[in-house]
Short mmCIF file of C-alpha atoms and ligand atoms in Angstrom, two decimals:
data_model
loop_
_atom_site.label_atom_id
_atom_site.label_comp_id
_atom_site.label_asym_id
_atom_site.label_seq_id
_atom_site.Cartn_x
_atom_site.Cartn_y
_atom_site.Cartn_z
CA UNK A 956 0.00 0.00 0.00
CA UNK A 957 1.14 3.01 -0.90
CA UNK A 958 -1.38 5.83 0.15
CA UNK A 959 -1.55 7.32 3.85
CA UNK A 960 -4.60 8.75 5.22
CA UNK A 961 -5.02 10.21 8.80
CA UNK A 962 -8.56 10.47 11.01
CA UNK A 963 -8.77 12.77 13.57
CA UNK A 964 -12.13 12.56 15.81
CA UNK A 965 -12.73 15.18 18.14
CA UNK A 966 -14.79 13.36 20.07
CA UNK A 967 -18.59 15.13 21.42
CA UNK A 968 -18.18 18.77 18.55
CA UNK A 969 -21.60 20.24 17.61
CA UNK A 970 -21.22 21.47 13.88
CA UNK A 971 -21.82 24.91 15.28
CA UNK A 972 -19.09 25.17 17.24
CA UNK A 973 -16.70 23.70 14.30
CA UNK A 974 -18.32 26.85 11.97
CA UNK A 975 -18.07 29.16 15.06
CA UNK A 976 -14.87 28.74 16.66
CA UNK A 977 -12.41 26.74 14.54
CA UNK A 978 -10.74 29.78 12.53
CA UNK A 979 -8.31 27.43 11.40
CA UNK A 980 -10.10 25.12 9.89
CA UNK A 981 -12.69 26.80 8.27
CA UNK A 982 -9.74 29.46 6.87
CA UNK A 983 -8.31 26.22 4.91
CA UNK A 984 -11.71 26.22 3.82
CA UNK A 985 -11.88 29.64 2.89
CA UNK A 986 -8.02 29.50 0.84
CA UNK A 987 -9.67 26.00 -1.15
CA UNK A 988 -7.34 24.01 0.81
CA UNK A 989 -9.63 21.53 2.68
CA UNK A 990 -13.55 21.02 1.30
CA UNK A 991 -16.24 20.89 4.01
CA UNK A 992 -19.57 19.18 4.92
CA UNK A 993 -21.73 18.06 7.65
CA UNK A 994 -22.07 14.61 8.79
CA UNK A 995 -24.71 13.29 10.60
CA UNK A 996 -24.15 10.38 13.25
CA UNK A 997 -25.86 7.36 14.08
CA UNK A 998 -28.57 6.71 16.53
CA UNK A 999 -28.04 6.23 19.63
CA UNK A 1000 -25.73 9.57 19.02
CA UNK A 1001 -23.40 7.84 22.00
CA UNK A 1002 -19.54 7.96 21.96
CA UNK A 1003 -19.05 4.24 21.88
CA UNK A 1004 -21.39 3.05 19.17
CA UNK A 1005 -20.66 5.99 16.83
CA UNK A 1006 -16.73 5.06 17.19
CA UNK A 1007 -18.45 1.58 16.37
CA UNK A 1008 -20.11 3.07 13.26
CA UNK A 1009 -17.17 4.66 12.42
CA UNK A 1010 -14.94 1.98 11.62
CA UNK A 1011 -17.33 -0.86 10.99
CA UNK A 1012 -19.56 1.22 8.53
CA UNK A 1013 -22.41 -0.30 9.98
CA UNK A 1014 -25.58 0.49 12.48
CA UNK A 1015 -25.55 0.36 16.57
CA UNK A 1016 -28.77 -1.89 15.67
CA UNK A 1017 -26.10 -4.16 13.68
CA UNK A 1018 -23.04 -3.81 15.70
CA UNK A 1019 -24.59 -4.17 18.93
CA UNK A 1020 -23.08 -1.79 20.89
CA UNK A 1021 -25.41 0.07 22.84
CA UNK A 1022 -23.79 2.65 24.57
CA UNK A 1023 -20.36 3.38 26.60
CA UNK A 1024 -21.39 0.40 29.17
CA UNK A 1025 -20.84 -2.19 26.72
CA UNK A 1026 -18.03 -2.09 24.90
CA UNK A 1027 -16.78 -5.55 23.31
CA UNK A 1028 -14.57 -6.89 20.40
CA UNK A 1029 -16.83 -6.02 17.62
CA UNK A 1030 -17.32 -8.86 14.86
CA UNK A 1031 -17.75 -7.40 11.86
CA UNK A 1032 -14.73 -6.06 9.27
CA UNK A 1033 -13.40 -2.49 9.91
CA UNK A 1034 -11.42 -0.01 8.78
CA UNK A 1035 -7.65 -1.55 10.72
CA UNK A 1036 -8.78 -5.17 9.51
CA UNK A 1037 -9.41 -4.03 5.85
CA UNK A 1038 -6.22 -2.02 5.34
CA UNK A 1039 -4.23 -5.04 7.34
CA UNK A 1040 -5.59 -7.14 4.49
CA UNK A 1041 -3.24 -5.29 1.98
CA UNK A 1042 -0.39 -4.78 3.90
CA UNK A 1043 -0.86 -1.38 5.18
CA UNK A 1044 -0.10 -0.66 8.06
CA UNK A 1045 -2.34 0.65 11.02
CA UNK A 1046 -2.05 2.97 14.12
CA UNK A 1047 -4.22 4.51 16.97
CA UNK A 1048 -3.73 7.21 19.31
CA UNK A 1049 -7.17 6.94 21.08
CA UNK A 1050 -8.93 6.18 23.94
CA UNK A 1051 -8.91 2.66 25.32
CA UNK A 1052 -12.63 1.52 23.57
CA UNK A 1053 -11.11 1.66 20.18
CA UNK A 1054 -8.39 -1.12 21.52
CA UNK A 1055 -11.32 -3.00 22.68
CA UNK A 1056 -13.64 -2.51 19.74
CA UNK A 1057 -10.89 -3.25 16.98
CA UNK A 1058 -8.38 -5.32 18.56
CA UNK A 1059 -8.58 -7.29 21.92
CA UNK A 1060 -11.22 -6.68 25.01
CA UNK A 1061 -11.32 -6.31 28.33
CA UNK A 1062 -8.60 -3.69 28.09
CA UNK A 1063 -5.37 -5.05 30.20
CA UNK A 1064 -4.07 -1.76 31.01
CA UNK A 1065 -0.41 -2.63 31.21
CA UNK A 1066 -0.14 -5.15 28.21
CA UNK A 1067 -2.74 -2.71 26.13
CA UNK A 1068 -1.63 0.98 26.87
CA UNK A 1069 1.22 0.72 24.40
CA UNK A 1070 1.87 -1.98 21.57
CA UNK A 1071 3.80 -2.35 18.35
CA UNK A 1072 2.53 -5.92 16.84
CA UNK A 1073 3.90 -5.42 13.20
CA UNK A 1074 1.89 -9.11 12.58
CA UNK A 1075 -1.38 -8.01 13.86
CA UNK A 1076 -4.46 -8.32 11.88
CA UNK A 1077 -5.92 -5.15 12.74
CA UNK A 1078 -4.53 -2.21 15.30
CA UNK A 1079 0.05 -2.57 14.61
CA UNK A 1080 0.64 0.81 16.47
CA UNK A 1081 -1.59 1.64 19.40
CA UNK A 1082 -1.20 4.36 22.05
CA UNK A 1083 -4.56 3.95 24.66
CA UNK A 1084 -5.43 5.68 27.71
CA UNK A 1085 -8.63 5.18 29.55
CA UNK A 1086 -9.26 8.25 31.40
CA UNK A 1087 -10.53 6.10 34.89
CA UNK A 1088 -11.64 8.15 36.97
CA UNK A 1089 -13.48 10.81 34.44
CA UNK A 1090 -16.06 13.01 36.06
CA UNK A 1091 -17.39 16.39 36.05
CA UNK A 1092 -14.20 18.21 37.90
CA UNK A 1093 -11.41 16.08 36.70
CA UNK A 1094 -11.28 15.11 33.03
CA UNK A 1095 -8.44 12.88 33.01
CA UNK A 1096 -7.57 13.49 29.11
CA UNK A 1097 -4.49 14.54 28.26
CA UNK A 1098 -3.00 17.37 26.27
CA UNK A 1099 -3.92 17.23 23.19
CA UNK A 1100 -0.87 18.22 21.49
CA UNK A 1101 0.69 15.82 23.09
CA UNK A 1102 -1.72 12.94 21.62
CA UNK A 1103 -1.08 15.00 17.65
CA UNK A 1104 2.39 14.91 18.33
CA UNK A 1105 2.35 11.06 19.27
CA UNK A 1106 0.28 10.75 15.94
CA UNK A 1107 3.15 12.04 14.20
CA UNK A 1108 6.16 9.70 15.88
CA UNK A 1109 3.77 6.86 15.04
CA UNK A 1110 3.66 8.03 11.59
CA UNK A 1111 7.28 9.10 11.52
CA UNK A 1112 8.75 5.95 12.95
CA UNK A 1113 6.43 3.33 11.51
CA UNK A 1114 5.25 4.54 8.05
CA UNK A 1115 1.54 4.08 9.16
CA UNK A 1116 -0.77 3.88 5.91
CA UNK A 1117 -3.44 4.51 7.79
CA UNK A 1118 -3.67 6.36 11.11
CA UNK A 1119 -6.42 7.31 13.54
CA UNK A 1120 -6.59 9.69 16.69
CA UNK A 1121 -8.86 10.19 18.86
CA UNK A 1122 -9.93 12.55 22.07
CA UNK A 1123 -12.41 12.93 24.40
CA UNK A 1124 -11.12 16.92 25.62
CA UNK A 1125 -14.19 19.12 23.93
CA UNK A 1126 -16.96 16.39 24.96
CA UNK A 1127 -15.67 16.55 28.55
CA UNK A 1128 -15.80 20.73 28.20
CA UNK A 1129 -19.04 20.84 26.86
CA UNK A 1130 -20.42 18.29 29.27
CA UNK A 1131 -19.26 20.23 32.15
CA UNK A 1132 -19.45 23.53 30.74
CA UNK A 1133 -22.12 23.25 28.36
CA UNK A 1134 -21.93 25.37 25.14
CA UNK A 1135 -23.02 29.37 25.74
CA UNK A 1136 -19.81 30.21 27.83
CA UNK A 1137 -16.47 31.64 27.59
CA UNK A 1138 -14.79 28.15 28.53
CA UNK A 1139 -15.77 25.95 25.62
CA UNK A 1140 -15.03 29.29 23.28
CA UNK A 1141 -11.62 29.09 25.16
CA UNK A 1142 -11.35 25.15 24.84
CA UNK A 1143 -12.43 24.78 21.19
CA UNK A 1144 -9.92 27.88 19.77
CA UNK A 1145 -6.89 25.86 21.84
CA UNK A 1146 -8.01 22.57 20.57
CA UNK A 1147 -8.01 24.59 16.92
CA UNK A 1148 -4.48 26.20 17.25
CA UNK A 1149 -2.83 23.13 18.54
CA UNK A 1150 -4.58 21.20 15.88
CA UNK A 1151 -3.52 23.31 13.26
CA UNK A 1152 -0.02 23.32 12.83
CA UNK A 1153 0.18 19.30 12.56
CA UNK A 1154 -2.15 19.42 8.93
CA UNK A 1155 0.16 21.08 6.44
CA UNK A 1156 2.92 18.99 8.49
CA UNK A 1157 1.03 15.67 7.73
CA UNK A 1158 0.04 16.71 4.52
CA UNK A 1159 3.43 17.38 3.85
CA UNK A 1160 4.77 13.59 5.06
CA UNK A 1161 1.77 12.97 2.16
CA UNK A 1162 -1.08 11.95 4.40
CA UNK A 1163 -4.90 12.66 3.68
CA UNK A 1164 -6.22 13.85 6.30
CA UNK A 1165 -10.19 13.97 7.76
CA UNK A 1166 -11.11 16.12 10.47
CA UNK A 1167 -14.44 15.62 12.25
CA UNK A 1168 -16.03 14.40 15.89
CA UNK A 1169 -18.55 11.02 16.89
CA UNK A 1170 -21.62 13.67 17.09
CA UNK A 1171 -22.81 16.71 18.51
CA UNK A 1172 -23.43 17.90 22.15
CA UNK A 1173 -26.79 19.84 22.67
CA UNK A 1174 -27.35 23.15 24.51
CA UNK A 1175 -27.01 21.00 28.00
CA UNK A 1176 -24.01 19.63 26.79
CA UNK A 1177 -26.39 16.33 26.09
CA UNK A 1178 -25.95 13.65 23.38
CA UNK A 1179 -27.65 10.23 22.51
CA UNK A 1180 -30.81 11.11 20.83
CA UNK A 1181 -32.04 12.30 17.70
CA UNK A 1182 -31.22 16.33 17.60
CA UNK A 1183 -29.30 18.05 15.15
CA UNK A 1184 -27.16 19.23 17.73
CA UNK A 1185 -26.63 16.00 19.00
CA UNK A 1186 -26.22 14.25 15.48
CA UNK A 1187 -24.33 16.66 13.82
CA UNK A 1188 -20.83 17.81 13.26
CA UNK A 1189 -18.54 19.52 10.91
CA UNK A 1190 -16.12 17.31 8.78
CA UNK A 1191 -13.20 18.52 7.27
CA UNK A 1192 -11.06 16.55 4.19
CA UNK A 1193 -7.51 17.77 3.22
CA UNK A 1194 -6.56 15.83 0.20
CA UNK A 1195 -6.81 15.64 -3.92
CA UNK A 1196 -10.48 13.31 -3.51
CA UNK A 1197 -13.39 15.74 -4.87
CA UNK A 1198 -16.04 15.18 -2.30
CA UNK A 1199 -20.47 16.25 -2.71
CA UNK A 1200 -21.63 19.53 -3.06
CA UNK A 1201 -21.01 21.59 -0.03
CA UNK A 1202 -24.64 21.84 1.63
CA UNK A 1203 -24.66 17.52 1.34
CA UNK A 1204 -25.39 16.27 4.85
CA UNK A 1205 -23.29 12.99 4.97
CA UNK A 1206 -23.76 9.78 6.74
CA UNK A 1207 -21.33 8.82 9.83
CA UNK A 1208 -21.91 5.03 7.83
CA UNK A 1209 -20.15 6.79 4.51
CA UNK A 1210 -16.94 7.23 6.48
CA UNK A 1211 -15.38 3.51 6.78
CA UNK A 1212 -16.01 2.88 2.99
CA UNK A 1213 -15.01 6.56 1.89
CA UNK A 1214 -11.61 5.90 4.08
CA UNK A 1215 -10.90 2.95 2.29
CA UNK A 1216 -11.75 3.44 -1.17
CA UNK A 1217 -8.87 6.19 -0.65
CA UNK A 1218 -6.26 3.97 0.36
CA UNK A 1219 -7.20 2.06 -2.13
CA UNK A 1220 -8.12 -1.46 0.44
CA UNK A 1221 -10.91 -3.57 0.15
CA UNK A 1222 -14.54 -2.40 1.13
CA UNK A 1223 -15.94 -4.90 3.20
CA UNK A 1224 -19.41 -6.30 1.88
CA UNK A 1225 -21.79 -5.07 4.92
CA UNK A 1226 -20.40 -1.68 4.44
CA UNK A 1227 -23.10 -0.29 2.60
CA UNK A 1228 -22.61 3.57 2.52
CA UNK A 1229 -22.10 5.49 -0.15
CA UNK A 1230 -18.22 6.77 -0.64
CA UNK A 1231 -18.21 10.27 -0.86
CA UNK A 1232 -14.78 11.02 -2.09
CA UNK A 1233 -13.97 10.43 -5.62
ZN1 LIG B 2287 -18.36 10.98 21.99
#
C-alpha cells in the first residue's frame, strides 16, 4: 500500500461550534485548501457506538453496541482489519474503547496501553489511555498536542498507511461547561491552534487527512438522541479526492467505505454507505 490517510475525531463537537470557533479550519476552507460538509451520526448519538459506526460502517442496531457500558470486540470487518488485508499498516492514538472494539477486550491496562505488533491483523501501532476516573471536575484526558504529536512519531517511525486519533477533551468541556460560555469558546480555539499546525505537516509527510467528531453535544451539553445538535458535526477533508456539493449532509456510515476506497483497500461487503470522495 502506498497511500496514507489520517482520522482525527474530536470526540462530542456540535457542527456549530466547528463553523463558530475553529478559525483554522474553516480558513483552509476559505483558501480551497480543505472542502467541508456536515455529517450526521448514528442513533443512539453515543460515543461508543458511533466510534463503532465509524470503523465498521455499519448500524448500533447491527453492531450491537449500545452505549459506553458495553463495549466488546466487535465482529464485523473495519477499517484496521481491511487495510491489514493489503499490507498497510495501522495505528491509533485513542482512547482505550477503540483497543477494545478493533483489537482485543477487556482492556489489560499494562499489556494494552502501548503496543507495536507489526503481525497483527488489525490495530500494529496503538497508544490507549482510559481516562478512569473521568467526572465532572477532573477530566483525566491529556493534552492534546501531546496525543497530535504522538500521531506524528507513530507516523514518523512506523510509516503508518493509515492512522487514527482520537480525544475525548471538547466532549468533557461541553459536558461540564455546556456550550453558551467563555470556557468551551476558550477550549475549542486551543483545541483549533494546537490542531492546526500538525495538517500542512502531515500533509506534507503525504497523508490525507479527515477532520471531524462522533456527534454533537446539545445546549445541556447532552448527546444520545435524535437532535441536530446532538447528530451533527462539521467534517473537514484535506486531500486531492473531490467530495459532494457543499450543503450535502453525509452519513457517519459513509466514512469507513469513503476511508478505504482512498487507500485504495478492500470495502468490506456489509459496508453499505455510499463513498463520498472520488
Ligand atoms: Zn463521543
Amino acid at each position: 500500500m502506498d497511500r496514507k490517510l489520517l482520522l482525527i475525531i474530536l470526540d462530542g463537537v456540535p457542527l456549530r461550534n466547528w463553523r463558530r470557533l475553529f478559525g483554522n479550519l474553516e480558513g483552509w476552507v476559505d483558501s480551497g485548501d480543505a472542502q467541508s460538509w456536515t455529517i450526521r451520526s448514528v442513533l443512539p448519538s453515543i460515543s461508543a457506538s458511533c466510534y463503532a459506526s465509524i470503523h465498521t460502517g455499519v448500524s448500533p442496531q447491527e453492531h450491537g453496541c449500545t452505549g459506553n457500558g458495553n463495549v466488546f470486540r466487535l465482529s464485523q470487518p473495519d477499517v484496521f482489519g481491511q487495510v491489514r488485508k493489503v499490507g498497510g499498516v495501522t495505528g491509533a492514538v485513542a482512547h482505550s474503547f477503540w483497543s477494545e472494539f478493533f483489537n482485543r477486550a477487556p482492556f489489560d491496562r499494562v499489556r494494552d496501553i502501548e503496543y507495536d505488533e507489526p503481525g497483527s491483523d488489525s490495530i500494529n501501532h496503538g497508544r490507549f489511555h482510559t481516562m478512569t476516573g473521568y467526572g465532572l471536575i477532573n477530566q483525566m484526558t491529556p493534552s492534546d498536542v501531546d496525543l497530535f504529536a504522538t500521531l506524528s512519531n507513530l507516523c514518523a517511525r512506523f510509516s503508518l498507511n493509515y492512522g487514527m486519533l482520537h480525544t475525548c477533551t471538547l466532549d468533557s468541556m461541553g459536558h461540564r461547561f455546556f456550550h453558551d460560555c467563555q470556557e468551551m469558546d476558550h477550549a475549542c480555539v486551543v483545541m483549533d491552534e494546537m490542531l492546526a499546525p500538525f495538517i500542512p505537516r502531515w500533509r506534507a509527510m503525504g497523508y490525507e487527512v479527515i477532520v471531524t467528531a462522533d456527534h454533537g453535544q446539545d445546549a445541556r451539553g447532552h448527546h444520545g438522541g435524535r437532535d441536530p445538535l446532538q447528530q451533527e458535526a462539521a467534517l473537514y477533508y484535506f486531500g486531492p479526492g473531490q467530495g459532494p456539493p457543499g450543503d450535502t449532509v453525509l452519513d457517519q456510515l459513509q466514512l469507513a467505505p469513503t476511508i478505504l476506497s482512498r487507500l485504495g483497500a478492500p470495502i468490506a461487503d456489509t459496508m453499505r454507505g455510499e463513498v463520498f470522495l472520488r
